[in-house]
XYZ file of C-alpha atoms in Angstrom:
630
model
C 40.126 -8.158 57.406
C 37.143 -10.079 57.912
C 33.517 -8.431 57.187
C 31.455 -8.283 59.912
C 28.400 -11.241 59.333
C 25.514 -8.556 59.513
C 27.066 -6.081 56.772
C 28.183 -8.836 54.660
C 24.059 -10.502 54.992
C 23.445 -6.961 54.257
C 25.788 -6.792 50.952
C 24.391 -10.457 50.242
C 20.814 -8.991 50.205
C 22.058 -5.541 48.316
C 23.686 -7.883 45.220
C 20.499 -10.388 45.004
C 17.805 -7.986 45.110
C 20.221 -5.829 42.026
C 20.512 -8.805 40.226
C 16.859 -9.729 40.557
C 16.124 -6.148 39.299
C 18.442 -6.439 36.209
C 16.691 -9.079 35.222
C 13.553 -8.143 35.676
C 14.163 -5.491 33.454
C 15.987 -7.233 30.955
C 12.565 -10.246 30.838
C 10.624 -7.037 29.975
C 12.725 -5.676 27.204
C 13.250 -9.186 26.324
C 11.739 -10.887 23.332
C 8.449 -12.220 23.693
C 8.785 -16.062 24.135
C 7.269 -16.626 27.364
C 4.924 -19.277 27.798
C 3.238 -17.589 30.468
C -0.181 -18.314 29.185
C -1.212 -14.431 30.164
C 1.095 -13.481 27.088
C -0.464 -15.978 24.733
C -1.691 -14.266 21.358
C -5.613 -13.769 20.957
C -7.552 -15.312 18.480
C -7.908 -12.973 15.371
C -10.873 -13.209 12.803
C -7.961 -12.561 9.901
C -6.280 -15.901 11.088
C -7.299 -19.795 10.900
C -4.838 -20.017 13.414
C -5.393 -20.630 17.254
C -2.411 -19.278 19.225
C -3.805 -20.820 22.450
C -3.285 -24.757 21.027
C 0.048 -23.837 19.282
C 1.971 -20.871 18.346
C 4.912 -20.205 15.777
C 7.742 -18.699 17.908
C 10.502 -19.075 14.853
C 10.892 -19.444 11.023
C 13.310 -20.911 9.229
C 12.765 -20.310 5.504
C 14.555 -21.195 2.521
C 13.389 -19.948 -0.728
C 14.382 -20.791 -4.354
C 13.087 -17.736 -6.543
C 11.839 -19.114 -10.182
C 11.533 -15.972 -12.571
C 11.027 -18.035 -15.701
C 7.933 -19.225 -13.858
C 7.148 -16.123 -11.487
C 7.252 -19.217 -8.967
C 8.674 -19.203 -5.175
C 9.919 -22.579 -4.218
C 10.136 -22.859 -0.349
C 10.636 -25.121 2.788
C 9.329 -23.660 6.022
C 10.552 -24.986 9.274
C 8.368 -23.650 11.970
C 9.265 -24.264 15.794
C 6.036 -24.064 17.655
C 5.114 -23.838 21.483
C 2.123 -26.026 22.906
C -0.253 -25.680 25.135
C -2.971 -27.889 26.973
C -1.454 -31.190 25.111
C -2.639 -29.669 21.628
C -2.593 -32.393 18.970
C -2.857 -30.009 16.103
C -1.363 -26.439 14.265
C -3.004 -24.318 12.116
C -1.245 -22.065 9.702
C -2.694 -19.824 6.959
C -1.935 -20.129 3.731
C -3.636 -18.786 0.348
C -2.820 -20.491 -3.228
C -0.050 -22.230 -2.452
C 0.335 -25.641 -3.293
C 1.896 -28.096 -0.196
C 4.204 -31.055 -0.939
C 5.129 -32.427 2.421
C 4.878 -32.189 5.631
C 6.992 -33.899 8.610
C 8.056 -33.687 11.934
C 11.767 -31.819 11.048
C 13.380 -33.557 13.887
C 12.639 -37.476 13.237
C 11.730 -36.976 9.756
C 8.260 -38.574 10.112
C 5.743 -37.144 7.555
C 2.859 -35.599 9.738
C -1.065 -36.082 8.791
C -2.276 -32.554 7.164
C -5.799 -30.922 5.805
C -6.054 -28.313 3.233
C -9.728 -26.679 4.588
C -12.561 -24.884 2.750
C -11.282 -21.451 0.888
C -12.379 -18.115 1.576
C -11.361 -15.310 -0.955
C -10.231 -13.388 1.844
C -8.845 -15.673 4.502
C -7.382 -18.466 1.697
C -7.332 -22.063 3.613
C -6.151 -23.217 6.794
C -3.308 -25.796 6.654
C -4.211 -27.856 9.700
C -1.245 -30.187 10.584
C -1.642 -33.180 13.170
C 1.483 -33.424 15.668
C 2.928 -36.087 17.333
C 3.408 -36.294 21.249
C 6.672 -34.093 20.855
C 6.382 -32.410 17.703
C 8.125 -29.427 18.238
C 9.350 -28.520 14.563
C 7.343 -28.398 11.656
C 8.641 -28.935 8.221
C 6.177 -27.784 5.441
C 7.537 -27.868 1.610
C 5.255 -25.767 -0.499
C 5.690 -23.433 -3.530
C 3.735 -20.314 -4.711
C 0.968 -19.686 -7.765
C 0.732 -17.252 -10.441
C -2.481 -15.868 -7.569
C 0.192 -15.450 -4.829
C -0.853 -11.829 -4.026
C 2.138 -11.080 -2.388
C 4.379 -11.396 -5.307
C 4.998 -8.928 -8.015
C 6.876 -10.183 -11.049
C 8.399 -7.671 -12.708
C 9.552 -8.350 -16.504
C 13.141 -6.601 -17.173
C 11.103 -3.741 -19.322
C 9.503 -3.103 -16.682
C 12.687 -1.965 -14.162
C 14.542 1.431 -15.170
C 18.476 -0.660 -16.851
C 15.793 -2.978 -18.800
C 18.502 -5.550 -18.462
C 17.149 -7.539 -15.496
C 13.558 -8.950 -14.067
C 12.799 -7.778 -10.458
C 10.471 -9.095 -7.492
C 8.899 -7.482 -4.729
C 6.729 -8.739 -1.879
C 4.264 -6.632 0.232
C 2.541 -8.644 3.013
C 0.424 -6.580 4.994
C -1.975 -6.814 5.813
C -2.905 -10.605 5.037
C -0.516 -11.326 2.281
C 2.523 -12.915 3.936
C 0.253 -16.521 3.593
C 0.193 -16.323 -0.022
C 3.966 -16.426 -0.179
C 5.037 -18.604 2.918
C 2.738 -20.900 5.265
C 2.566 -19.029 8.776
C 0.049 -17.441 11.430
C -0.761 -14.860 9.819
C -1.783 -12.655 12.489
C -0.324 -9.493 13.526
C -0.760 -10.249 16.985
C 1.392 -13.219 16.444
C 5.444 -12.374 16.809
C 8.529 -14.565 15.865
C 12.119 -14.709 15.055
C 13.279 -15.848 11.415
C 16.363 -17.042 9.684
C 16.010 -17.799 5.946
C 18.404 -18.540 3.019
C 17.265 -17.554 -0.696
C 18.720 -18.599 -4.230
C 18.311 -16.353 -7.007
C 20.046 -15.595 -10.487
C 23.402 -14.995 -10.680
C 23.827 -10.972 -10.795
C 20.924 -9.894 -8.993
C 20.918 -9.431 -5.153
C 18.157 -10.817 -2.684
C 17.153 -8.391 0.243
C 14.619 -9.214 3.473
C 13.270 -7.378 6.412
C 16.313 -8.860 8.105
C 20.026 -8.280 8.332
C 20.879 -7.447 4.956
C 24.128 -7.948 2.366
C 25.334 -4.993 0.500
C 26.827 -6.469 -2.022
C 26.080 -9.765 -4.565
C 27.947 -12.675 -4.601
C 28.944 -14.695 -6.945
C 27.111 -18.038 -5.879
C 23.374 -16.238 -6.212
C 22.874 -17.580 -2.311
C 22.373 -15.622 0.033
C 21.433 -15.511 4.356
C 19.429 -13.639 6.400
C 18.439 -13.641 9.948
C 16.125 -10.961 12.001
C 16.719 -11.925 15.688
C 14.021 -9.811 16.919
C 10.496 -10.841 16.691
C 7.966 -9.914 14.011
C 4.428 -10.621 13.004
C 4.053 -12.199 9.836
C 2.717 -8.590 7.568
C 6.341 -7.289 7.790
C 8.167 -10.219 6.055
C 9.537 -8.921 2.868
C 11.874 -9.965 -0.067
C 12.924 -8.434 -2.998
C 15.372 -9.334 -5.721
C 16.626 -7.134 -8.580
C 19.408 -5.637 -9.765
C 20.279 -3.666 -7.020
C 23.105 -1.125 -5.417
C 23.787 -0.135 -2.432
C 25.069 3.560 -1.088
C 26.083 4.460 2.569
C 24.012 7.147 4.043
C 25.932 7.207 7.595
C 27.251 4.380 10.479
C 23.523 2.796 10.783
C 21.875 3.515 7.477
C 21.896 3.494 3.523
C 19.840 3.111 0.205
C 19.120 -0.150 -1.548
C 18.237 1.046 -5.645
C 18.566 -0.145 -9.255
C 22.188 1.092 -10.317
C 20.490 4.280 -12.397
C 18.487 5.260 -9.209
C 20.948 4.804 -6.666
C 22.998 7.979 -6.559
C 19.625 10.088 -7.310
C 18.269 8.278 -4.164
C 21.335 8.491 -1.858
C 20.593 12.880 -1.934
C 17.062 12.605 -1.450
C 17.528 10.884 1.704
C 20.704 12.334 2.795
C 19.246 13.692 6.018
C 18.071 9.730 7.387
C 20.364 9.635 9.795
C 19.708 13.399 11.175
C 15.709 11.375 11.131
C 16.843 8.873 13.017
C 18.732 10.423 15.568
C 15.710 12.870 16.293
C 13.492 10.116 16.743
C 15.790 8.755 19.268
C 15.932 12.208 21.409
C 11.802 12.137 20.940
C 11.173 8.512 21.577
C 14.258 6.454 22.580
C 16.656 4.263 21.526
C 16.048 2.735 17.946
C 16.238 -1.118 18.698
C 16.432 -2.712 14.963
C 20.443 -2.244 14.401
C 20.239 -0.880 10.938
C 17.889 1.056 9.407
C 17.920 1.301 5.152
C 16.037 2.137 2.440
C 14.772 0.032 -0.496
C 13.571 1.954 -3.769
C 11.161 0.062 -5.766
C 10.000 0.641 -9.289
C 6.879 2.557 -9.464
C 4.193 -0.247 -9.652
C 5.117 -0.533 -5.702
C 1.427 -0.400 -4.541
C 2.180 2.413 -1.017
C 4.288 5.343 -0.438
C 6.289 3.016 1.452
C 6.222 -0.224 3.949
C 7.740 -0.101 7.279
C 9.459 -3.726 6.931
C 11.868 -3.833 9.953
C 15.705 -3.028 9.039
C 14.462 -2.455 5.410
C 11.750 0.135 4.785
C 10.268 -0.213 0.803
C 9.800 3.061 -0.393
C 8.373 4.660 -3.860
C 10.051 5.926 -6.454
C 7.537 9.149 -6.617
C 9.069 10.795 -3.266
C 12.333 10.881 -5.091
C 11.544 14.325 -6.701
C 15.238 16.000 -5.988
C 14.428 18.657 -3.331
C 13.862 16.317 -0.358
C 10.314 17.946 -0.167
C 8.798 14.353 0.262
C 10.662 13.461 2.825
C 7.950 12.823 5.420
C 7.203 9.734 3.581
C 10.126 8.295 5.272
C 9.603 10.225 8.975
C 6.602 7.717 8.535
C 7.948 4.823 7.877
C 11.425 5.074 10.331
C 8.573 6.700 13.031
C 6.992 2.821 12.559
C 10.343 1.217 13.947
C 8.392 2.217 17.454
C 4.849 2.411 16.606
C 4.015 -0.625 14.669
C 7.045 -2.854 14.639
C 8.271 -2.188 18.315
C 4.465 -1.873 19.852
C 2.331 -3.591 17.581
C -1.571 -3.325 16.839
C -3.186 -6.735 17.943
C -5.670 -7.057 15.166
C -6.492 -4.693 11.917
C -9.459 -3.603 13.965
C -6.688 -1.959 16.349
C -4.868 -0.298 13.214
C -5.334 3.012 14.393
C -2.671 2.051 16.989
C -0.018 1.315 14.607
C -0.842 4.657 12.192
C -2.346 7.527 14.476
C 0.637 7.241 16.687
C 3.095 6.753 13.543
C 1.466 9.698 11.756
C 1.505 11.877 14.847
C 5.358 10.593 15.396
C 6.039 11.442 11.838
C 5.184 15.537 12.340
C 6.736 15.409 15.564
C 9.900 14.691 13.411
C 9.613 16.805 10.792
C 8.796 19.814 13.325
C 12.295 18.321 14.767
C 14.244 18.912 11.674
C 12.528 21.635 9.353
C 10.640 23.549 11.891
C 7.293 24.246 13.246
C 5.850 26.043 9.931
C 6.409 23.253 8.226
C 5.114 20.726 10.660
C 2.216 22.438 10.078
C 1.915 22.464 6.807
C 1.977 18.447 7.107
C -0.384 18.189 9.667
C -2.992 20.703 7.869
C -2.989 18.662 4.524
C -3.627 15.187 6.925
C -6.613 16.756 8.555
C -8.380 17.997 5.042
C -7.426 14.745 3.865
C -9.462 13.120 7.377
C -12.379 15.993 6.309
C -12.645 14.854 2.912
C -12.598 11.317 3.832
C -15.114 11.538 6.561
C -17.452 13.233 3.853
C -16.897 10.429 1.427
C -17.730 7.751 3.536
C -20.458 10.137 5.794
C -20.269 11.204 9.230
C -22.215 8.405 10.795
C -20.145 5.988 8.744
C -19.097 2.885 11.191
C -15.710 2.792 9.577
C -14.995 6.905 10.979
C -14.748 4.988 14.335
C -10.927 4.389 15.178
C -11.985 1.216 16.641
C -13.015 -1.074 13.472
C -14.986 -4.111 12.674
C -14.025 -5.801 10.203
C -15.506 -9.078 10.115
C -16.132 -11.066 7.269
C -14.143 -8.322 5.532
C -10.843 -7.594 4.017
C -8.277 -5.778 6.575
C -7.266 -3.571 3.582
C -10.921 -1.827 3.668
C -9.571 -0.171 6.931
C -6.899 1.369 5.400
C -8.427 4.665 5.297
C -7.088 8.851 6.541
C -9.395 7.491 9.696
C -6.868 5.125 10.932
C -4.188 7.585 10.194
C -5.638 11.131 10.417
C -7.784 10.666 13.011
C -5.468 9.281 15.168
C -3.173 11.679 14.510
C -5.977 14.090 16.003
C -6.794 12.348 18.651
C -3.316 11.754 20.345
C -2.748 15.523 19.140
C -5.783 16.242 21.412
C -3.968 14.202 24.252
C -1.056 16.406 24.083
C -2.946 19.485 24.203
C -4.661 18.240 27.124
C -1.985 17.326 29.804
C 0.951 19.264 27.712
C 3.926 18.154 25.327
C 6.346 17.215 28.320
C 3.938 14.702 29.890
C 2.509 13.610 26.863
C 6.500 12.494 26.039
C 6.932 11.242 29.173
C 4.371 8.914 28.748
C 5.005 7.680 25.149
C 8.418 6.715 26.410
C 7.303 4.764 28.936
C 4.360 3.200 26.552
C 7.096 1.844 24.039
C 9.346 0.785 26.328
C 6.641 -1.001 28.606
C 5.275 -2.393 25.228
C 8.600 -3.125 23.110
C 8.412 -6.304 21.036
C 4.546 -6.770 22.191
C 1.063 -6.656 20.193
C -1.173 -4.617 21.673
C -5.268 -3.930 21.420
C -7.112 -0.641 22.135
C -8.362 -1.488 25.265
C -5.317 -2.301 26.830
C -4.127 0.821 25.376
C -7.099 2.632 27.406
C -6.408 1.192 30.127
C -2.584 1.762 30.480
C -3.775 5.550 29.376
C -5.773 5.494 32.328
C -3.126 3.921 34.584
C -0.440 6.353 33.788
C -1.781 9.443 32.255
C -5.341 10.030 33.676
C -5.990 8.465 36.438
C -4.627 10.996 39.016
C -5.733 14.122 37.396
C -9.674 15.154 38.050
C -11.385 16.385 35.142
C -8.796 14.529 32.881
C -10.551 11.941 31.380
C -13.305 14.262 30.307
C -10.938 16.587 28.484
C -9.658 13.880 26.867
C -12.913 11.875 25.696
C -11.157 8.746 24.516
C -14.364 6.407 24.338
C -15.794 9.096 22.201
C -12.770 9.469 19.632
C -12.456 5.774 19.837
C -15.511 4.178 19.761
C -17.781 6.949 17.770
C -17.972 7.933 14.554
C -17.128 11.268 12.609
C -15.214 13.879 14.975
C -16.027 14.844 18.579
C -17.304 18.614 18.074
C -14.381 19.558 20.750
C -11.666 18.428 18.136
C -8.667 20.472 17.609
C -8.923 23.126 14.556
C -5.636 22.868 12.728
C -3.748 25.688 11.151
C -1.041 26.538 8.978
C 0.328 30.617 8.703
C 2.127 29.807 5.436
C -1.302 28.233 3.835
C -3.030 31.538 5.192
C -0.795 33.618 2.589
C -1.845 31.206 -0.053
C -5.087 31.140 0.856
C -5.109 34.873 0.260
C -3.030 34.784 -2.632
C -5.723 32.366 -4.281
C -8.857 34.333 -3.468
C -7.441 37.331 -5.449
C -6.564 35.247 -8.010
C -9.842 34.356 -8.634
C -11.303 37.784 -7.919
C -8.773 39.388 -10.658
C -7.445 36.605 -12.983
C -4.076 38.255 -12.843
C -1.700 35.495 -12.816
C 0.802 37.752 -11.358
C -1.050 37.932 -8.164
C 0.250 34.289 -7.455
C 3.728 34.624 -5.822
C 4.608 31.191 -6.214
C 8.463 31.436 -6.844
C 9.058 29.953 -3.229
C 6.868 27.730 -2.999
C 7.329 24.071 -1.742
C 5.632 21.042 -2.715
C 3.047 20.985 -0.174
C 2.128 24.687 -0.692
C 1.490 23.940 -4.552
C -0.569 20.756 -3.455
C -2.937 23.109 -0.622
C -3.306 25.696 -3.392
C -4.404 23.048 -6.194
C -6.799 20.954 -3.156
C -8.141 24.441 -2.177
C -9.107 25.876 -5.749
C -12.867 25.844 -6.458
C -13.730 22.805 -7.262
C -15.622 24.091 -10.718
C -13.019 26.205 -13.164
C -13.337 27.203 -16.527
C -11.206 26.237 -19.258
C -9.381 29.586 -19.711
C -8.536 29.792 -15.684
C -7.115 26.081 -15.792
C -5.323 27.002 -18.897
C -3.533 30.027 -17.765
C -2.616 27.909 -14.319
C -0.955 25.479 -16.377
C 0.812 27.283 -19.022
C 2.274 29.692 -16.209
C 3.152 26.800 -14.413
C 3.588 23.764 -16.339
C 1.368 21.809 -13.314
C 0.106 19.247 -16.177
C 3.811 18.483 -17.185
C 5.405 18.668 -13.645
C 7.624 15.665 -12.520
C 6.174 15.935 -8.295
C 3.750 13.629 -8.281
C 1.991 15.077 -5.463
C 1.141 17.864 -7.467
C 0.211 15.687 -10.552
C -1.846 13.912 -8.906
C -3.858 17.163 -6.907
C -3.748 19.028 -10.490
C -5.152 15.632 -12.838
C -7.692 14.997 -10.194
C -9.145 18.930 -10.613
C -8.170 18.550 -14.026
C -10.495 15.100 -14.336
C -13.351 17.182 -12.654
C -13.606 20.121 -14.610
C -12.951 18.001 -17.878
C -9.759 19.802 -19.189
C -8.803 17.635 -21.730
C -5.491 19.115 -22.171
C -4.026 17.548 -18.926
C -5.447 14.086 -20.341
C -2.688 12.571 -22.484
C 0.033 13.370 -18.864
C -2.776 11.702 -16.897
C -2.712 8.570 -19.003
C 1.110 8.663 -18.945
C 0.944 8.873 -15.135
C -1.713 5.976 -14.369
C 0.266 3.572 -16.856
C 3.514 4.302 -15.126
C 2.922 4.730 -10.799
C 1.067 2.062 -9.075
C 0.750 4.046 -6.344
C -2.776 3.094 -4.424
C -3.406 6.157 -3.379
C -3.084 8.009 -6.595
C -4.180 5.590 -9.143
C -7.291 4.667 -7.441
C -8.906 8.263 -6.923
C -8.179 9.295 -9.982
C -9.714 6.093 -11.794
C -12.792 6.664 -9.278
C -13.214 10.120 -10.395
C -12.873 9.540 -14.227
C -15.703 6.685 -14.133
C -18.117 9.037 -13.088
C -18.987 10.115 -16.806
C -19.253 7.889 -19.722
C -16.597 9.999 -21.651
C -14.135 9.773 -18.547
C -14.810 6.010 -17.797
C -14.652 4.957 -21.565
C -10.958 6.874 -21.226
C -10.388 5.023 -18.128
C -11.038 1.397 -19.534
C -8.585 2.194 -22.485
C -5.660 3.503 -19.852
C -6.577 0.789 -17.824
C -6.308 -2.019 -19.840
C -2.759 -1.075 -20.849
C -1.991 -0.044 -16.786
C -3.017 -2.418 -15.229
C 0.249 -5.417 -15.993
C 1.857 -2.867 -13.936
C 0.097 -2.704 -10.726
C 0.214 -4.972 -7.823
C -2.479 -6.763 -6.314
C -3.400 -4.298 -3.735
C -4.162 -1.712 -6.580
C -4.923 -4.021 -9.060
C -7.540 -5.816 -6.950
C -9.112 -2.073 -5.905
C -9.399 -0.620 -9.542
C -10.907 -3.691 -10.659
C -13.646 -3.145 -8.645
C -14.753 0.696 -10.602
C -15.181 -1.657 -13.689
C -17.614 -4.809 -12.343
């Protein structure tokens, strides 16, 4: 039967304006390629490069790893997009050394300047293009400096059998190991191919092997678009164990099982995250375990998060760690923060996603417990750098100054607190509704604060009188120290302690401490929350009831040695010095060193533990200790 001509203009109309709306939607979840030049990156003060003339859009890397000379050998094929007829690109790059570069399509070796070197920046690699230059070929390798890098000697890895490497590229790293815009504002797609030693396995932030081969070559390709901080390798000795349909653990073979029940709830992680957030959008998600001289609690490297040894303590209590890093796979690596003066956007919400989590799976007690410690931690940070402090402002500036001195509880704490202050103001439901609708509007984009404001506004504010007062964004954001209206944080289970401690104190019977339940964080509030002055007989009948010098949770260790280090209790000195010269975690290394310098006894201890500790660290700790000693 034939259609009658004004229903079938009608079901013409119907079917082009669907289509047009599917693929609307699908350019907006799409990757960002466009060359609309609305979407072109900004310029960032932690980048030689300018986005505007010419922008990486995908790397192809292939990487020869040297361990007899703790030496990267590498070609890097960029393909760039152009704009306004630019003759030139500019890519970072820090200590490494440049053989050639040429056009990758017609071979033709392209005209290139090394320029002046900052110790922060490095040099810019300036490379003149031809008219259609539209893949760059640079051949480079790394130096001993690369910053990146961490060699690790075969006695330094748990089967002493085999050397390892690991990279850690944020915040400005990535150029000391390959030749890119190193920007985080800056996105592309990579491919790469890396030869190692026969018997040890290569991993990337990428799709990832499970298994070695026998040829020592292996392939990688991450089809979604990154900025340059979360490229990653790492090559060791390594097994892999299943942890469910999407996820698993990456560890030296006498780690592996050990690892596999720490984390055996990942998957119940990532489906929660899903129901909080939606749909996780990097296929797989794994775990790597490093040694200990891995410099963070872990690194959210898409696909492949690098996590410390030092959560692994067998009763899952340090879980969170990794809450944090999967909550990143949306707040960091989906939505991105457009410069490190916008980190706040990449940890407030990932800290804030991270409790919403754990509340998820373990309950609201202990959600609280989390978010109590995070906002002493803020406190005590906020007093340590003072109230009026520039750097207490979410919103940063960091020019003519390393990205790393950002990394502060600010960024992450007070964020936390501030989006926490959101949700109390317009309520949990439509505070969800909108960060759904912020990562999926956002997915696969770099972001700034302002924009952030102003799609808060758009969506959340605007509509509601009296709203944007509540709220007082320009205040959390652009102030320092805390807005006097901040939330006050509380925990029921710390209350008990709390209690518990105060008669403690008041008695000195050690039986008035009901610890036999007690999880990690509990022990950790109880040690933070002691007075800070104690004599020598209350610190010794803590520790010989409870072992806290010789325990094996290095949460506590570090809480206890830190107290310890203050009150001079020279007992707990001999662990300490076991602890510094074998974690190279950042953020318990360098306290601990800062508080130990502050008498000539303790510092003349710290230079000797030191010198023998520091082979071990990476860069990012190394090159923060070192500064206690100029």
């Amino acid at each position: 039967m034939r259609m009658q001509e004004p229903k079938k203009h009608l079901l013409l109309f119907l079917l082009s304006l669907s289509l047009f709306l599917i693929k609307n939607k699908e350019a907006k979840a799409t990757i960002n390629n466009s060359t609309d030049s609305t979407m072109i990156p900004k310029k960032d003060i932690h980048s030689y490069a300018k986005p505007s003339d010419a922008v990486v859009k995908h790397l192809d890397l292939n990487l020869k790893v040297r361990f007899e000379e703790n030496r990267l050998e590498g070609i890097a094929e960029v393909k760039i997009e152009r704009f306004n007829n630019a003759d030139t690109l500019i890519l970072d790059t820090k200590h490494l050394t440049i053989h050639e570069v040429k056009d990758a399509e017609t071979g033709k070796q392209l005209a290139y300047e090394i320029g002046r070197f900052d110790k922060n920046l490095g040099s810019a690699l300036q490379i003149n293009l031809d008219t259609n230059t539209k893949l760059v070929h640079v051949k480079y390798s790394t130096s001993n400096n690369a910053e990146a890098l961490q060699w690790l000697e075969s006695g330094q890895t748990l089967n002493k059998k085999y050397p390892f490497l690991f990279t850690q590229s944020q915040a400005i790293l990535a150029r000391t190991w390959i030749p890119i815009q190193d920007s985080p504002g800056i996105r592309f797609t990579y491919s790469a191919k890396v030869t190692v030693p026969k018997g040890l396995l290569a991993l990337m932030s990428a799709e990832n092997p499970i298994s070695k081969n026998e040829t020592g070559i292996y392939s990688f390709t991450m089809p979604q678009p990154i900025p340059a901080y979360l490229m990653a390798l790492s090559v060791g000795d390594l097994e892999f164990k299943s942890l469910g349909k999407r996820s698993g653990v990456y560890a030296e073979p006498a780690m592996v099982d050990k690892a596999a029940k720490e984390f055996a709830d990942l998957e119940k992680m990532i489906s929660a995250a899903e129901e909080l957030y939606g749909e996780y959008k990097w296929g797989r998600y794994d775990l790597l375990v490093l040694p200990p001289s891995f410099p963070f609690g872990g690194m959210e490297n898409p696909r492949l998060t690098f996590a410390t040894p030092t959560i692994i303590v067998g009763d899952k209590s340090l879980t969170s760690l990794v809450a944090h890093e999967l909550a990143h796979s949306w707040s960091g690596n989906l939505t991105t923060n457009a410069t490190w003066n916008d980190f706040w956007l990449n940890e407030g919400f990932t800290v804030y996603f991270e409790n919403r989590i754990m509340e998820k799976l373990y309950g609201k007690e202990y959600e609280e417990m989390l978010a109590f410690l995070g906002y002493q931690e803020l406190l005590n940070e906020i007093k340590d750098l003072g109230a009026t402090n520039p750097d207490t402002r979410l919103k940063l500036d960091l020019k003519g100054r390393n990205p790393d001195d950002g990394v502060t509880s600010i960024a992450y704490q007070k964020g936390n607190l501030f989006l926490r202050n959101i949700e109390a103001a317009v309520g949990r439901a439509r505070w969800d509704k909108f960060l759904n609708s912020y990562f999926e509007e956002f997915q696969f984009r770099t972001i700034d604060t302002e924009t952030f404001l102003n799609y808060l506004n758009a969506e959340l504010i605007k509509n509601y009188k009296g709203l944007e007062e509540k709220i007082n964004a320009k205040e959390w954001i652009y102030e320092p120290g805390l807005p006097k209206s901040h939330p006050e944080l509380t925990s029921s289970k710390f209350e008990i302690i709390k209690k518990q401690s105060q008669n403690w104190i008041k008695t000195q019977e050690i039986k008035s401490l009901n610890t036999s339940n007690w999880s990690s964080h509990e022990w950790v509030y109880f040690i933070n929350n002691l007075p800070e002055k104690l004599n020598s007989n209350q610190l010794e009948m803590l520790d010989e009831s409870f072992r806290l010098s010789q325990s094996n949770n290095p949460e506590i260790q570090f809480s206890w040695y830190l107290l310890s280090i203050k009150n001079n209790y020279l007992t707990a000195y001999p662990y300490i010095k076991d602890f510094l010269t074998n974690v190279g975690r950042r953020k318990f290394v360098l306290p601990l060193f800062k508080e130990l310098v502050k008498t000539e006894a303790g510092k003349a201890f710290a230079q000797e533990v030191y010198k023998e500790a520091r082979p071990l660290y990476h860069f990012v700790t190394m090159n923060s200790v070192d500064q206690l000693f100029m």
